[in-house]
Coordinates of C-alpha atoms in Angstrom, one line a residue:
Chain A
G1 CA 0.0 0.0 0.0
A2 CA 0.8 3.7 0.0
V3 CA 1.9 4.1 -3.6
V4 CA 2.6 7.5 -5.2
S5 CA 2.9 7.7 -9.0
Q6 CA 4.2 10.5 -11.2
H7 CA 3.6 11.2 -14.8
P8 CA 5.4 11.5 -17.0
S9 CA 8.6 9.8 -15.9
R10 CA 10.6 11.7 -18.5
V11 CA 9.8 14.8 -20.6
I12 CA 11.8 16.7 -23.1
C13 CA 10.5 20.1 -24.2
K14 CA 11.5 23.2 -26.1
S15 CA 12.4 26.3 -24.3
G16 CA 9.4 28.6 -23.8
T17 CA 6.9 25.9 -23.5
S18 CA 5.0 24.8 -20.4
V19 CA 5.2 21.3 -18.9
K20 CA 2.7 19.7 -16.5
I21 CA 3.8 17.0 -14.1
E22 CA 1.2 14.9 -12.2
C23 CA 1.6 13.3 -8.8
R24 CA -1.0 10.8 -7.7
S25 CA -1.6 8.9 -4.5
L26 CA -3.0 5.6 -5.7
D27 CA -4.3 4.0 -2.6
F28 CA -4.7 6.7 0.0
Q29 CA -6.0 10.2 0.2
A30 CA -3.3 12.8 0.6
T31 CA -4.3 16.1 2.1
T32 CA -0.7 17.3 1.8
M33 CA 1.8 16.7 -1.0
F34 CA 5.3 18.0 -1.5
W35 CA 7.3 18.9 -4.5
Y36 CA 11.1 18.6 -4.6
R37 CA 13.7 19.4 -7.1
Q38 CA 17.0 17.6 -7.4
F39 CA 19.9 18.7 -9.5
P40 CA 22.5 16.1 -10.6
K41 CA 24.5 14.8 -7.6
K42 CA 22.7 17.2 -5.3
S43 CA 20.2 16.8 -2.5
L44 CA 16.5 17.2 -2.7
M45 CA 15.3 20.7 -2.2
L46 CA 11.8 21.3 -1.2
M47 CA 10.0 23.6 -3.6
A48 CA 6.5 23.8 -2.1
T49 CA 3.9 22.2 0.0
S50 CA 0.7 21.5 -1.7
N51 CA -2.5 21.4 0.3
E52 CA -5.8 20.1 -1.1
G53 CA -8.2 22.9 -1.7
S54 CA -5.9 25.7 -0.9
K55 CA -2.9 27.6 -2.2
A56 CA 0.4 26.0 -2.1
T57 CA 3.1 27.2 0.2
Y58 CA 6.3 28.0 -1.6
E59 CA 9.8 27.8 -0.1
Q60 CA 11.9 30.9 -0.2
G61 CA 13.4 31.6 -3.5
V62 CA 11.0 29.5 -5.5
E63 CA 9.1 31.5 -8.1
K64 CA 5.3 31.0 -7.7
D65 CA 4.5 32.2 -11.1
K66 CA 7.1 29.9 -12.6
F67 CA 6.1 26.8 -10.8
L68 CA 2.4 26.5 -10.6
I69 CA 1.0 24.0 -8.2
N70 CA -2.5 22.8 -8.1
H71 CA -3.9 20.3 -5.6
A72 CA -7.5 19.9 -6.8
S73 CA -8.3 16.6 -5.2
L74 CA -7.2 14.4 -2.4
T75 CA -5.3 12.1 -4.8
L76 CA -3.8 14.5 -7.3
S77 CA -1.4 17.4 -7.3
T78 CA 0.1 18.9 -10.4
L79 CA 3.3 21.0 -11.0
T80 CA 3.4 23.1 -14.1
V81 CA 6.7 24.6 -15.1
T82 CA 5.7 27.6 -17.2
S83 CA 7.9 29.1 -20.0
A84 CA 10.5 26.5 -19.3
H85 CA 14.1 27.3 -19.9
P86 CA 17.2 25.0 -19.9
E87 CA 18.0 26.0 -16.3
D88 CA 14.7 24.4 -15.3
S89 CA 16.1 21.0 -16.4
S90 CA 16.1 18.9 -13.3
F91 CA 14.6 15.8 -11.6
Y92 CA 11.3 16.7 -9.9
I93 CA 10.0 14.4 -7.2
C94 CA 6.7 14.6 -5.4
S95 CA 5.8 13.0 -2.1
A96 CA 2.6 12.6 -0.2
R97 CA 1.8 12.1 3.4
D98 CA -0.6 9.4 4.3
P99 CA -2.7 10.9 7.2
G100 CA -4.0 7.4 8.0
R101 CA -0.6 6.4 9.3
G102 CA 0.4 7.4 12.8
Y103 CA 3.6 9.1 13.7
G104 CA 4.6 6.5 16.2
G105 CA 7.1 3.7 15.7
V106 CA 9.4 3.4 12.8
E107 CA 7.0 3.1 9.9
N108 CA 7.1 5.3 6.9
E109 CA 4.9 8.3 6.8
Q110 CA 5.7 10.1 3.6
F111 CA 5.8 8.3 0.3
F112 CA 7.7 9.5 -2.7
G113 CA 6.9 9.2 -6.3
P114 CA 9.4 7.8 -8.8
G115 CA 10.4 11.3 -10.1
T116 CA 10.1 13.1 -13.4
R117 CA 13.2 14.0 -15.4
L118 CA 12.7 17.2 -17.2
T119 CA 15.0 18.3 -20.0
V120 CA 14.5 21.7 -21.6
L121 CA 16.2 22.2 -24.9
Chain B
A1 CA 17.3 26.5 12.2
Q2 CA 17.1 22.9 11.1
K3 CA 20.0 21.4 9.3
V4 CA 21.3 18.0 8.3
T5 CA 25.0 17.4 7.6
Q6 CA 26.5 14.4 5.9
A7 CA 30.2 15.0 5.9
Q8 CA 31.0 12.1 3.6
T9 CA 30.3 13.1 0.0
E10 CA 31.5 9.9 -1.5
I11 CA 32.6 6.6 -0.1
S12 CA 34.1 3.5 -1.9
V13 CA 34.4 0.2 -0.2
V14 CA 35.2 -3.3 -1.4
E15 CA 32.4 -5.8 -1.3
K16 CA 31.9 -7.5 2.1
E17 CA 33.4 -4.6 4.0
D18 CA 31.4 -2.8 6.6
V19 CA 30.7 0.9 6.1
T20 CA 29.3 3.6 8.3
L21 CA 27.5 6.7 6.9
D22 CA 27.6 9.6 9.2
C23 CA 24.7 12.0 9.8
V24 CA 24.7 15.0 12.2
Y25 CA 21.6 17.1 12.6
E26 CA 20.7 20.4 14.2
T27 CA 17.4 21.3 15.7
R28 CA 16.2 23.2 18.7
D29 CA 13.1 21.1 19.0
T30 CA 12.8 18.4 21.6
T31 CA 10.5 16.3 19.5
Y32 CA 11.6 15.5 16.0
Y33 CA 12.0 12.6 13.5
L34 CA 15.0 11.3 11.7
F35 CA 15.0 9.3 8.5
W36 CA 17.4 7.5 6.1
Y37 CA 16.5 7.1 2.4
K38 CA 18.4 5.3 -0.3
Q39 CA 18.4 6.6 -3.9
P40 CA 19.6 4.0 -6.4
P41 CA 20.6 5.1 -9.9
S42 CA 17.0 4.8 -11.0
G43 CA 16.3 7.9 -8.9
E44 CA 13.4 6.6 -6.8
L45 CA 13.8 7.2 -3.1
V46 CA 13.6 4.1 -0.9
F47 CA 12.6 4.5 2.7
L48 CA 14.9 2.8 5.1
I49 CA 14.0 3.9 8.6
R50 CA 12.3 6.5 10.7
R51 CA 13.4 7.2 14.3
N52 CA 11.6 9.4 16.8
S53 CA 13.7 11.7 19.0
F54 CA 12.4 10.2 22.2
D55 CA 13.5 6.7 21.2
E56 CA 17.2 6.3 21.3
Q57 CA 17.2 2.6 21.0
N58 CA 19.4 1.5 18.2
E59 CA 17.8 -0.4 15.3
I60 CA 19.0 -3.4 13.3
S61 CA 17.4 -4.7 10.2
G62 CA 19.3 -7.4 8.5
R63 CA 22.7 -6.0 7.3
Y64 CA 21.6 -2.5 8.2
S65 CA 21.9 -0.9 11.6
W66 CA 21.4 2.6 12.9
N67 CA 23.0 4.3 15.9
F68 CA 21.1 7.3 17.3
Q69 CA 22.8 9.4 19.9
K70 CA 21.0 12.6 21.0
S71 CA 24.0 13.7 23.0
T72 CA 26.0 14.2 19.8
S73 CA 23.1 14.8 17.5
S74 CA 24.1 12.0 15.3
F75 CA 22.1 9.3 13.5
N76 CA 24.7 7.1 11.8
F77 CA 23.9 4.2 9.5
T78 CA 26.1 1.1 9.1
I79 CA 25.9 -1.5 6.4
T80 CA 27.5 -4.8 7.3
A81 CA 29.1 -7.0 4.7
S82 CA 28.3 -4.5 1.9
Q83 CA 27.1 -5.7 -1.4
V84 CA 27.2 -4.2 -4.9
V85 CA 23.5 -3.6 -4.7
D86 CA 24.1 -1.3 -1.8
S87 CA 25.7 1.2 -4.3
A88 CA 23.5 4.3 -4.1
V89 CA 23.2 7.7 -2.7
Y90 CA 22.0 7.7 0.9
F91 CA 20.2 10.6 2.4
C92 CA 19.7 11.4 6.1
A93 CA 16.7 13.6 6.8
L94 CA 15.0 15.5 9.6
R95 CA 11.4 16.5 10.3
R96 CA 10.1 18.7 13.1
A97 CA 7.3 17.3 15.1
S98 CA 4.7 19.9 14.2
Y99 CA 5.7 20.4 10.6
D100 CA 5.3 18.2 7.5
K101 CA 8.5 19.4 5.8
V102 CA 11.4 17.0 5.6
I103 CA 14.8 18.5 5.4
F104 CA 17.4 16.4 3.6
G105 CA 21.1 16.2 4.1
P106 CA 23.4 16.6 1.1
G107 CA 23.7 12.8 0.7
T108 CA 26.5 10.3 0.6
S109 CA 27.3 8.4 -2.5
L110 CA 28.3 4.9 -1.7
S111 CA 30.1 2.7 -4.3
V112 CA 30.6 -0.9 -3.4
I113 CA 33.3 -2.4 -5.6
P114 CA 33.1 -6.1 -6.4

């Protein structure tokens, strides 16, 4: 259980176009989802926290108008990279917290998608 | 401020050797959660363990073991008898109790040589 999917897994686009990445929780309802960005050989940097039915909370330095996040349902959050440029090329990873799992013990609480590799030409 | 440090950027070991990955964290909170994740070349993060700040008991799972010491703010990860399949980037991470955000360390790239 607790599977998170991302689509597409890879995308190549031309500079100036917009790209939408979907993140879905397949077997649980996620009130909160997170979007991370990872450059080659670097760590995951949190971009924003996506809350169902409300505006996303962006981390400092992340352009809200550049990276549009929509969390329209309890199982789907989307990240749209608008007017993409080569410097936006990166590995984008989403995660979702399963509110049905308690915070006790050693079990996992946040489930990560497989990631989307974006290449902007 | 919350911070996770993994001083070892890259480690190479020969298969069957033991290896310890270091993790030092900073937080002013008394309740927090620590994690280790594995990221193989495929890119997908694999959850390894979560540890609560009020539970300093060390954990062992097969060839993996974790040493949590609040006195030194460390949460080190040891792989015993390493295997080639252990080659990956390993991330230590921290989450404050009242927040959902997970802060990742810079990662340690482990290469296990046959």
